[in-house]
Amino acid sequence: MEAIADVHSGARFDPPVKLACLPCRASRIRCDGKPVCRNCSNRDRQCVYTKSRRGGPRISRRLIVGAATTEKASSKEKQPAAPPSNAVNPSIADAVEAMIFPGAGLATINKKKTDDEFPKQSPLDRTRSQSSSYTVRKYRSDADILNAYFIFVHAYFPVLPPSSVPIGPDMPSSDLDCEHQPASPVSLAISAVLALIPHPLDIKSTDDGSCRQRREHAQLLAQLAMDSFEIDSELLESTLEPSEALSGSRSRYQRKPFHPSVPLELEGLLALLILSVYEYAQRGNLVKMRNRASQALDAAIRMSLHELNPLVEDQYSEANRRAWWMTFMTVLQSAIVSNTKPLIDASPESFCTPLPICDGDSSVWAALLDSQVMIMRCTLYTVALKESLDRDNVSTGHHSSILGLDTDLDRRLVASTWSLGGNTAVPMSQTEAAVIISLKAQTKIKLHSAKIKLHRYTAFRDAPIFDKRHCDLSSAADREGAHVAGCPPGTSQSSTGRGPSLASHVSHTSDALESAKLCLHSALAISKAFDALPLPVPNTTDEFSWIPDSMVPRTMPSFACCAMQGSYVLLMLCLKNRSVSSPKNSKARGSMDALHMGLRRILEALDNYSLAFEAIQGMRNEVRDSIEAIK
């Protein structure tokens, strides 16, 4: 123990580490740290100080090692070398040294840390420590995320009720060390979609590095959303007392609601719906898309959302209704894009849950659900027809099916004669107005896509035009030997590689020329409807005001296959017109101009989606390359 210094002796000492004398420390009372403290003066005690043995100022490891090296060198000069068998292991020496010096084994501040000595990071912290040359879209709070949802997502995928507060400008964080980490599964799922949208300050948003960083951050958020969904369904008893789990009560949520009109137990379901579209549009994973939709359906039925009492109204009624019918839409959509049967009855009349309401009207929702059912029915028809053609066994039942479907489609197309403008930019303060415009456009897209599915085989014999397979369209590899340019109406059986020509089996409906005209009308209508989808209006601050609307992507393109259906028809008709028409024919030139205009609208829509969603880029590239090939 170090000698105790007497402050009355007149000698000067270094200032103490702790400003408390020994008597005050022993009595555990406050000391004023003066040379003779007040407590000792009042009690006529000797006031003495000593250095604390609890640490003291940190000593640079570089100085320690340097001093040890100097001491070791001087000792070697005075003493003979020790035998090798008595040498001390350097790692043991370091450990002993760390225990001798102040800090008792804890790393000193000046010591350079290794990777193992850093504290464990959360997953979102790890993304912040990566390359900072690109900026990923993040938000400072759940309120900012919810506001961004109403700007970028709500118009195209309205899983949440209308906003209870005015929509403000988009406020993505420009701070690389944004600390907010969402806890709600729906907040995380929305953040995953928002992370795909290029940050306004990322001037290199098209670089591979920027795309990769957005992709990785979005996938991390999607995984965290699934983890949060699993945590919501976890029971504490399952870990601590499994024998009590079956009889225990469900644990309560320990977080605030993401939306004031959405119950906490609904947030996991809504996250699954968003992630289903994310798996399709961003990752191109149809299996996971269908899995997420299946999980959402299971959760919705478990909460009895499919049989809500229409007479009961409360603050959560609209949220519950939207949750169920968006689940219905997502389940059918996952079946449509994968050409499989849906997991539930594809009939809204089978469920008693009331329809959601937009500005006091539910008719737009009824039309959208009806169009989804029609395209589902036409998809199942084409799947059955393909199987029959492959077996060379087209029965008369197909004739009656196509007649019935065609009649139902025509009736719905007549009912959906809304006027749609082009490049609509509705102020986001009118979120439900934007929803109505978007749902009307989606309804038209789906109905006309169903019409093409119904008549495409008759008009074009399913001849391939794309190099890769998209949706239910055949690829060149699937139809090896097919002659693309020779597929206008009247093509011989040998040009398609099929068995008996489909036209001979469907002559009861229309001939090939009439089917081609119907497909043309629907393809042009699809291109106009895509053009009419509203664009997001971020209402950004001055910092981001330079960004044009064309650089802000629409989101949630779950119906992108409809764009491929329309482009297929327009490309096939371009090939036909190019092979049979004369360049001097003004009528033919007008027809070609209309076809190219339709293709340009569809390509612009796919270009816009591709700003955020990488799986859609494959569709965009196919359409763009095909357009270049026919010029």
XYZ file of C-alpha atoms in Angstrom:
631
model
C 0.000 0.000 0.000
C 1.289 3.425 -0.846
C 2.404 5.701 1.964
C -0.221 8.109 3.263
C 0.705 11.727 2.664
C 0.206 14.353 5.391
C -1.196 17.502 3.891
C -0.008 19.509 6.957
C 3.632 18.679 6.345
C 3.877 21.347 3.704
C 4.997 18.977 0.933
C 3.193 19.269 -2.409
C 1.562 16.154 -3.787
C -0.061 15.321 -7.096
C -3.805 15.963 -7.015
C -5.773 12.905 -5.915
C -7.643 10.758 -8.380
C -10.828 10.951 -6.342
C -11.617 14.193 -4.478
C -12.372 12.490 -1.187
C -10.146 12.014 1.857
C -9.744 8.698 3.641
C -11.905 9.586 6.708
C -14.771 10.720 4.461
C -14.459 7.569 2.391
C -14.556 5.413 5.502
C -17.634 7.261 6.793
C -19.217 7.248 3.306
C -20.010 10.932 3.448
C -19.504 13.656 0.881
C -16.074 15.324 0.882
C -15.444 18.790 -0.559
C -11.923 17.797 -1.694
C -10.121 20.744 -0.090
C -6.610 20.259 1.398
C -8.366 20.098 4.760
C -11.977 19.217 4.125
C -14.781 20.711 6.179
C -15.767 17.385 7.758
C -12.254 16.729 9.107
C -11.892 20.343 10.253
C -15.158 20.218 12.203
C -14.244 16.908 13.822
C -10.589 17.846 14.405
C -9.410 14.849 12.421
C -6.316 14.391 10.317
C -7.369 14.917 6.693
C -5.272 12.745 4.417
C -5.553 11.663 0.796
C -4.229 8.702 -1.145
C -4.459 7.587 -4.748
C -7.374 5.325 -5.569
C -6.576 1.726 -6.404
C -9.741 1.419 -8.490
C -8.134 2.476 -11.732
C -6.855 5.948 -12.378
C -5.937 7.529 -15.699
C -5.586 5.097 -18.578
C -2.060 4.333 -19.736
C -1.325 4.029 -23.428
C -0.551 0.458 -24.386
C 2.149 1.776 -26.701
C 3.949 3.334 -23.729
C 3.522 0.146 -21.700
C 4.972 -2.039 -24.438
C 7.799 0.449 -25.019
C 8.701 0.535 -21.320
C 8.547 -3.252 -21.088
C 10.807 -3.562 -24.146
C 13.362 -1.139 -22.682
C 13.330 -2.940 -19.334
C 13.697 -6.308 -21.037
C 16.639 -5.065 -23.112
C 18.428 -3.708 -20.036
C 17.825 -6.924 -18.083
C 19.338 -8.961 -20.921
C 22.557 -6.987 -20.589
C 22.807 -7.715 -16.854
C 21.641 -11.337 -16.703
C 22.397 -14.427 -18.750
C 19.695 -15.662 -21.073
C 17.212 -18.091 -19.545
C 16.832 -21.579 -20.992
C 14.245 -21.809 -23.801
C 12.137 -24.207 -21.757
C 11.433 -21.455 -19.224
C 10.259 -18.905 -21.855
C 6.897 -17.342 -21.146
C 4.134 -17.651 -23.767
C 3.483 -14.120 -25.157
C -0.296 -14.591 -24.968
C -0.020 -15.492 -21.270
C 2.241 -12.492 -20.682
C -0.302 -10.200 -22.316
C -3.067 -11.614 -20.166
C -1.040 -11.177 -16.983
C -0.051 -7.665 -18.026
C -3.682 -6.796 -18.603
C -4.535 -7.936 -15.089
C -1.657 -5.997 -13.476
C -2.282 -2.585 -14.982
C -5.333 -0.437 -14.114
C -8.575 -1.652 -15.644
C -8.345 -5.285 -14.513
C -8.425 -6.857 -17.956
C -10.766 -4.354 -19.704
C -9.496 -2.921 -22.968
C -7.924 0.503 -22.570
C -9.204 3.443 -24.576
C -5.992 3.926 -26.545
C -5.716 0.283 -27.487
C -6.754 -0.470 -31.045
C -9.700 -2.859 -30.900
C -9.906 -6.009 -32.918
C -13.146 -7.167 -34.540
C -13.881 -9.526 -31.647
C -13.628 -6.711 -29.094
C -16.363 -4.526 -30.583
C -19.777 -4.832 -28.929
C -22.340 -6.884 -30.796
C -24.334 -4.857 -33.298
C -27.970 -5.106 -34.241
C -28.632 -6.111 -37.866
C -29.489 -2.522 -38.830
C -26.290 -1.273 -37.164
C -24.264 -3.584 -39.391
C -25.732 -2.026 -42.524
C -24.679 1.406 -41.278
C -21.092 0.246 -40.926
C -20.917 -0.744 -44.605
C -19.850 1.481 -47.469
C -21.130 5.013 -47.061
C -20.673 6.008 -50.693
C -24.378 5.305 -51.328
C -27.399 6.497 -49.393
C -30.225 4.094 -48.547
C -33.684 5.434 -47.784
C -34.325 5.354 -44.010
C -36.656 7.251 -41.710
C -36.270 8.722 -38.243
C -39.561 7.485 -36.754
C -42.585 5.290 -37.347
C -44.579 8.450 -38.028
C -42.257 9.289 -40.939
C -42.544 5.709 -42.234
C -46.345 5.878 -42.069
C -46.293 9.210 -43.887
C -44.067 7.701 -46.602
C -46.451 4.741 -46.898
C -49.304 7.078 -47.791
C -47.093 8.783 -50.382
C -45.524 5.763 -52.106
C -47.614 2.657 -51.325
C -51.183 3.408 -50.291
C -52.561 4.349 -53.712
C -51.502 1.018 -55.221
C -51.909 -1.342 -52.245
C -54.304 0.189 -49.677
C -53.903 -2.235 -46.782
C -54.263 0.539 -44.175
C -57.273 2.774 -43.512
C -57.070 6.434 -44.545
C -54.629 8.607 -42.660
C -55.908 10.264 -39.501
C -53.518 13.215 -39.935
C -52.620 15.380 -42.955
C -49.926 13.927 -45.196
C -46.687 15.860 -44.952
C -43.670 15.987 -47.266
C -41.500 12.925 -47.613
C -38.650 13.177 -45.105
C -36.072 10.435 -45.702
C -33.089 10.720 -43.415
C -29.876 11.960 -44.979
C -27.970 10.841 -41.877
C -26.043 7.614 -42.435
C -26.286 6.890 -38.711
C -30.085 7.058 -38.522
C -30.832 5.371 -35.202
C -34.526 4.473 -35.608
C -35.186 0.737 -35.688
C -38.848 -0.159 -36.334
C -40.366 -2.803 -34.071
C -43.736 -3.413 -35.705
C -43.805 -6.077 -38.461
C -45.882 -3.852 -40.746
C -43.510 -0.923 -40.176
C -40.560 -3.158 -41.074
C -42.317 -4.544 -44.170
C -43.178 -1.050 -45.400
C -39.602 0.032 -44.706
C -38.368 -2.863 -46.864
C -40.395 -1.564 -49.815
C -39.365 2.038 -49.179
C -35.694 1.032 -49.007
C -35.905 -0.069 -52.652
C -36.792 3.469 -53.746
C -33.583 5.404 -54.500
C -32.751 8.069 -51.947
C -33.064 11.614 -53.352
C -29.447 12.333 -52.402
C -28.048 9.202 -54.058
C -26.683 10.595 -57.309
C -25.343 7.133 -58.196
C -28.642 5.297 -57.728
C -28.196 3.323 -60.969
C -24.746 2.009 -60.013
C -24.461 -1.681 -59.223
C -23.145 -0.841 -55.762
C -26.126 1.360 -54.956
C -28.603 -1.244 -56.228
C -26.859 -3.946 -54.227
C -26.917 -1.883 -51.039
C -30.634 -1.110 -51.422
C -31.307 -4.776 -52.140
C -29.403 -5.992 -49.080
C -30.926 -3.425 -46.741
C -34.446 -4.159 -48.000
C -33.931 -7.896 -47.593
C -32.651 -7.379 -44.060
C -35.777 -5.384 -43.204
C -37.981 -8.059 -44.778
C -36.309 -10.729 -42.653
C -36.714 -8.595 -39.541
C -40.400 -8.167 -40.391
C -40.803 -11.941 -40.503
C -38.905 -12.261 -37.212
C -41.183 -9.660 -35.650
C -44.226 -11.555 -36.934
C -42.916 -14.731 -35.292
C -42.191 -12.897 -32.032
C -45.766 -11.599 -31.947
C -47.037 -15.184 -31.941
C -44.500 -16.402 -29.362
C -45.527 -17.402 -25.828
C -43.249 -16.815 -22.881
C -44.458 -20.057 -21.301
C -43.252 -22.008 -24.338
C -39.689 -21.161 -23.326
C -39.915 -21.074 -19.532
C -42.746 -23.482 -18.668
C -43.873 -25.473 -21.727
C -46.253 -27.496 -19.546
C -48.220 -24.287 -18.887
C -48.230 -22.996 -22.463
C -51.442 -24.682 -23.624
C -53.425 -23.355 -20.679
C -51.748 -19.951 -20.542
C -53.145 -16.712 -21.903
C -51.804 -14.972 -24.972
C -49.095 -12.434 -24.178
C -49.904 -8.771 -24.703
C -48.098 -6.589 -27.189
C -45.502 -4.252 -25.729
C -45.472 -1.566 -28.423
C -47.561 1.312 -29.659
C -49.837 0.801 -32.681
C -48.340 1.759 -36.033
C -51.650 3.264 -37.192
C -54.248 4.513 -34.680
C -57.086 2.716 -36.489
C -55.291 -0.625 -36.901
C -55.321 -3.132 -34.002
C -51.924 -4.486 -33.013
C -52.854 -8.096 -33.776
C -53.523 -7.087 -37.398
C -50.048 -5.695 -38.061
C -48.407 -9.073 -38.671
C -51.054 -9.997 -41.258
C -50.597 -6.713 -43.123
C -46.833 -7.248 -43.123
C -47.301 -10.641 -44.799
C -49.431 -9.096 -47.556
C -46.784 -6.468 -48.294
C -43.988 -9.047 -48.198
C -45.890 -11.276 -50.632
C -45.737 -8.539 -53.264
C -42.137 -7.773 -52.270
C -41.100 -11.381 -52.940
C -42.686 -11.195 -56.399
C -41.689 -7.733 -57.593
C -38.240 -7.434 -56.030
C -36.935 -10.981 -55.626
C -38.936 -12.803 -58.314
C -39.653 -15.642 -55.882
C -43.092 -17.046 -56.697
C -42.804 -19.782 -54.069
C -42.254 -17.295 -51.253
C -44.913 -15.006 -52.675
C -47.426 -17.823 -52.407
C -46.128 -18.827 -48.956
C -46.562 -15.315 -47.579
C -50.067 -15.137 -49.039
C -50.879 -18.511 -47.479
C -49.613 -17.354 -44.075
C -51.691 -14.184 -44.370
C -54.790 -16.204 -45.246
C -54.232 -18.476 -42.248
C -53.883 -15.465 -39.949
C -56.983 -13.783 -41.397
C -59.154 -16.863 -40.971
C -57.807 -17.396 -37.455
C -59.017 -13.870 -36.614
C -62.360 -14.567 -38.376
C -61.889 -11.622 -40.723
C -63.776 -13.498 -43.447
C -67.026 -13.444 -41.481
C -67.239 -9.996 -39.931
C -70.677 -8.814 -38.888
C -71.760 -6.020 -41.267
C -73.850 -4.454 -38.481
C -70.892 -3.918 -36.154
C -69.037 -0.616 -36.563
C -66.081 0.514 -34.465
C -62.752 2.274 -34.941
C -61.185 -0.901 -36.367
C -63.963 -1.877 -38.802
C -62.368 -0.370 -41.906
C -58.954 -1.813 -41.053
C -60.413 -5.296 -40.599
C -62.334 -5.084 -43.878
C -59.337 -3.919 -45.859
C -57.187 -6.597 -44.249
C -59.552 -9.363 -45.340
C -60.210 -8.219 -48.898
C -56.562 -7.379 -49.539
C -55.782 -10.899 -48.294
C -58.359 -12.225 -50.768
C -56.749 -10.193 -53.569
C -53.215 -11.286 -52.664
C -54.091 -14.980 -52.434
C -55.720 -14.861 -55.870
C -52.837 -12.841 -57.321
C -50.277 -15.380 -56.121
C -52.307 -18.087 -57.868
C -52.654 -16.041 -61.073
C -48.933 -15.356 -61.540
C -48.006 -18.958 -60.701
C -50.807 -20.454 -62.858
C -52.171 -22.557 -60.009
C -55.521 -22.971 -58.319
C -56.241 -20.491 -55.515
C -56.174 -21.542 -51.881
C -59.739 -20.318 -51.312
C -63.005 -20.111 -53.177
C -62.551 -17.397 -55.809
C -65.930 -15.853 -55.165
C -66.493 -12.774 -52.979
C -70.085 -13.859 -52.395
C -68.784 -16.733 -50.266
C -67.764 -14.300 -47.514
C -69.994 -12.009 -45.486
C -67.365 -9.403 -44.570
C -68.475 -5.979 -45.876
C -66.433 -4.268 -48.565
C -64.050 -1.425 -47.691
C -65.094 2.145 -48.378
C -63.334 4.924 -50.301
C -64.807 8.367 -49.758
C -68.103 6.822 -48.702
C -68.341 4.471 -51.697
C -67.527 0.759 -51.945
C -68.320 0.288 -55.654
C -64.699 0.709 -56.770
C -63.682 -2.109 -54.421
C -66.480 -4.309 -55.754
C -65.306 -3.723 -59.336
C -61.682 -4.472 -58.432
C -62.557 -7.739 -56.688
C -64.751 -8.718 -59.627
C -61.904 -8.114 -62.074
C -59.556 -10.208 -59.939
C -62.040 -13.077 -59.969
C -62.405 -12.818 -63.754
C -58.682 -12.932 -64.466
C -58.405 -15.866 -62.056
C -61.138 -17.725 -63.963
C -59.503 -16.980 -67.317
C -56.132 -18.123 -65.980
C -57.603 -21.453 -64.888
C -59.198 -21.770 -68.332
C -55.883 -21.229 -70.134
C -54.126 -23.716 -67.840
C -56.762 -26.346 -68.603
C -56.611 -25.526 -72.317
C -52.833 -25.924 -72.418
C -53.081 -29.284 -70.725
C -55.717 -30.405 -73.240
C -53.653 -29.222 -76.194
C -50.595 -31.031 -74.871
C -52.679 -34.211 -74.680
C -54.286 -33.477 -78.065
C -57.673 -33.727 -76.389
C -59.625 -30.474 -76.679
C -63.197 -31.264 -75.676
C -66.353 -29.367 -76.506
C -66.425 -28.217 -72.879
C -63.773 -25.657 -73.738
C -66.065 -24.127 -76.331
C -68.826 -23.461 -73.827
C -66.297 -22.227 -71.253
C -64.841 -19.591 -73.539
C -68.319 -18.431 -74.552
C -69.425 -18.045 -70.937
C -66.251 -16.265 -69.863
C -66.395 -13.936 -72.856
C -69.960 -12.938 -72.025
C -69.112 -12.270 -68.378
C -66.081 -10.205 -69.370
C -68.031 -8.075 -71.838
C -70.652 -7.310 -69.203
C -68.004 -6.140 -66.734
C -66.103 -4.136 -69.346
C -69.277 -2.244 -70.198
C -69.827 -1.505 -66.496
C -66.269 -0.188 -66.053
C -66.406 2.607 -68.613
C -64.533 5.133 -66.471
C -62.591 7.887 -68.107
C -58.923 7.664 -67.135
C -56.508 10.517 -67.726
C -52.821 10.096 -68.371
C -49.895 10.523 -65.955
C -52.225 11.488 -63.136
C -50.488 13.223 -60.234
C -53.055 13.529 -57.458
C -51.903 15.562 -54.437
C -51.141 13.120 -51.680
C -53.301 15.148 -49.321
C -56.126 13.449 -51.238
C -54.941 9.912 -50.547
C -58.316 8.240 -51.031
C -58.850 10.104 -54.314
C -55.570 8.622 -55.520
C -56.722 5.185 -54.326
C -59.925 5.455 -56.357
C -58.061 6.428 -59.547
C -55.536 3.640 -59.030
C -58.123 0.934 -58.302
C -60.135 1.934 -61.372
C -57.017 1.699 -63.537
C -56.113 -1.667 -62.005
C -59.638 -2.932 -62.668
C -59.361 -2.046 -66.355
C -55.904 -3.593 -66.584
C -57.097 -6.867 -65.074
C -60.285 -7.132 -67.143
C -58.512 -6.478 -70.441
C -55.693 -8.825 -69.484
C -58.306 -11.515 -68.852
C -59.715 -10.812 -72.316
C -56.277 -11.343 -73.864
C -55.797 -14.591 -71.948
C -59.092 -15.798 -73.346
C -58.369 -14.987 -77.015
C -54.588 -15.116 -77.252
C -54.430 -18.760 -78.275
C -56.947 -18.314 -81.056
C -55.268 -15.180 -82.389
C -51.600 -16.140 -82.169
C -51.449 -19.888 -81.443
C -49.330 -19.081 -78.357
C -46.307 -18.491 -80.588
C -43.286 -17.368 -78.515
C -41.792 -13.922 -78.901
C -39.759 -13.500 -75.693
C -36.477 -15.281 -75.023
C -37.443 -16.079 -71.441
C -40.646 -17.314 -69.900
C -42.834 -14.646 -68.314
C -46.134 -15.383 -66.584
C -48.009 -17.871 -68.792
C -46.347 -16.724 -72.028
C -44.266 -19.346 -73.794
C -40.583 -18.696 -74.375
C -38.452 -19.573 -77.368
C -36.920 -22.416 -75.371
C -40.368 -23.807 -74.505
C -41.441 -23.786 -78.127
C -38.277 -24.743 -79.946
C -38.751 -24.597 -83.673
C -41.682 -22.171 -83.525
C -41.575 -19.472 -86.203
C -42.292 -16.135 -84.533
C -42.803 -14.041 -87.637
C -45.159 -16.594 -89.120
C -47.802 -16.450 -86.441
C -50.469 -14.130 -87.789
C -53.940 -15.598 -88.176
C -53.996 -18.408 -90.688
C -50.601 -19.841 -89.702
C -50.287 -23.510 -90.453
C -50.192 -26.133 -87.750
C -46.539 -26.941 -88.377
C -45.434 -23.397 -87.572
C -46.514 -23.606 -83.971
C -45.328 -26.979 -82.854
C -48.771 -27.746 -81.367
C -51.072 -30.553 -82.176
C -54.392 -29.612 -83.795
C -54.707 -25.874 -84.265
C -56.717 -24.121 -81.609
C -58.656 -22.102 -84.170
C -60.400 -25.242 -85.376
C -61.617 -25.909 -81.834
C -62.918 -22.430 -81.052
C -64.629 -21.493 -84.287
C -67.880 -21.253 -82.294
C -66.546 -18.093 -80.615
C -64.735 -16.190 -83.344
C -62.186 -16.724 -86.025
C -58.534 -15.871 -85.573
C -58.859 -12.421 -87.141
C -61.656 -11.405 -84.813
C -59.692 -12.665 -81.807
C -56.682 -10.616 -82.916
C -58.864 -7.497 -83.089
C -60.198 -8.138 -79.585
C -56.664 -8.628 -78.289
C -55.528 -5.404 -79.968
C -58.322 -3.400 -78.360
C -57.507 -4.834 -74.928
C -53.743 -4.341 -75.299
C -54.170 -0.653 -76.146
C -56.583 -0.261 -73.222
C -53.994 -1.847 -70.907
C -51.307 0.570 -72.090
C -53.583 3.558 -71.441
C -54.576 2.266 -67.995
C -50.937 1.826 -66.962
C -50.300 5.381 -68.105
C -53.253 6.556 -65.985
C -51.949 5.099 -62.721
C -51.229 8.029 -60.380
C -47.625 8.942 -59.709
C -46.376 9.497 -56.153
C -46.067 13.144 -55.179
C -43.511 13.299 -52.346
C -44.013 17.051 -51.749
C -40.375 17.070 -50.751
C -38.552 19.859 -48.987
C -36.284 22.281 -50.836
C -33.407 19.849 -50.336
C -35.060 17.335 -52.690
C -37.207 19.647 -54.845
C -35.024 19.178 -57.941
C -36.181 15.575 -58.481
C -38.624 15.229 -61.431
C -41.776 13.124 -61.030
C -40.521 10.672 -63.665
C -37.733 9.619 -61.276
C -40.196 8.695 -58.505
C -41.352 5.082 -58.949
C -44.781 3.637 -58.434
C -44.751 0.647 -56.100
C -46.416 -2.731 -55.507
C -46.552 -3.926 -59.164
C -48.248 -7.231 -58.375
C -50.076 -7.100 -61.730
C -46.973 -6.577 -63.899
C -47.876 -9.743 -65.828
C -50.719 -7.764 -67.376
C -48.113 -5.477 -68.950
C -46.449 -8.528 -70.487
C -49.799 -9.725 -71.874
C -50.408 -6.363 -73.533
C -46.883 -6.041 -74.912
C -47.050 -9.588 -76.304
C -50.141 -8.723 -78.355
C -48.733 -5.429 -79.630
C -45.408 -7.018 -80.598
C -47.111 -9.868 -82.444
C -49.291 -7.443 -84.389
C -46.249 -5.312 -85.230
C -44.631 -8.399 -86.744
C -47.772 -9.226 -88.696
C -48.210 -5.700 -90.051
C -44.551 -5.444 -90.971
C -44.723 -8.651 -92.996
C -47.954 -7.969 -94.905
C -48.303 -4.169 -95.240
C -46.725 -1.766 -97.697
C -44.640 1.196 -96.456
C -46.666 3.487 -98.740
C -49.979 2.506 -97.151
C -50.999 5.408 -94.883
C -53.567 3.283 -93.053
C -50.913 0.693 -92.275
C -48.553 3.414 -91.046
C -51.278 4.737 -88.755
C -51.831 1.259 -87.352
C -48.109 0.813 -86.740
C -47.949 4.189 -84.989
C -50.775 3.148 -82.661
C -49.013 -0.137 -81.899
C -45.723 1.601 -81.146
C -47.476 4.174 -78.966
C -49.035 1.385 -76.924
C -45.669 -0.340 -76.565
C -44.055 2.925 -75.520
C -46.635 3.435 -72.741
C -46.115 -0.083 -71.405
C -42.341 0.258 -71.566
C -42.515 3.566 -69.680
C -44.603 1.902 -66.960
C -42.122 -0.972 -66.634
C -39.236 1.525 -66.657
C -40.872 3.374 -63.786
C -41.357 0.196 -61.736
C -37.778 -0.855 -62.500
C -36.423 2.189 -60.683
C -37.163 0.298 -57.467
C -38.007 -3.347 -58.223
C -35.273 -5.479 -59.726
C -37.412 -8.464 -60.763
C -39.469 -6.148 -62.976
C -36.259 -5.165 -64.756
C -36.264 -8.590 -66.421
C -39.688 -7.887 -67.918
C -38.620 -4.398 -68.943
C -35.508 -5.717 -70.674
C -37.480 -8.322 -72.632
C -39.995 -5.769 -73.889
C -37.309 -3.207 -74.726
C -35.173 -5.731 -76.613
C -38.194 -6.991 -78.558
C -39.166 -3.448 -79.542
C -35.643 -2.816 -80.796
C -35.737 -6.056 -82.774
C -38.888 -5.159 -84.723
C -37.837 -1.623 -85.667
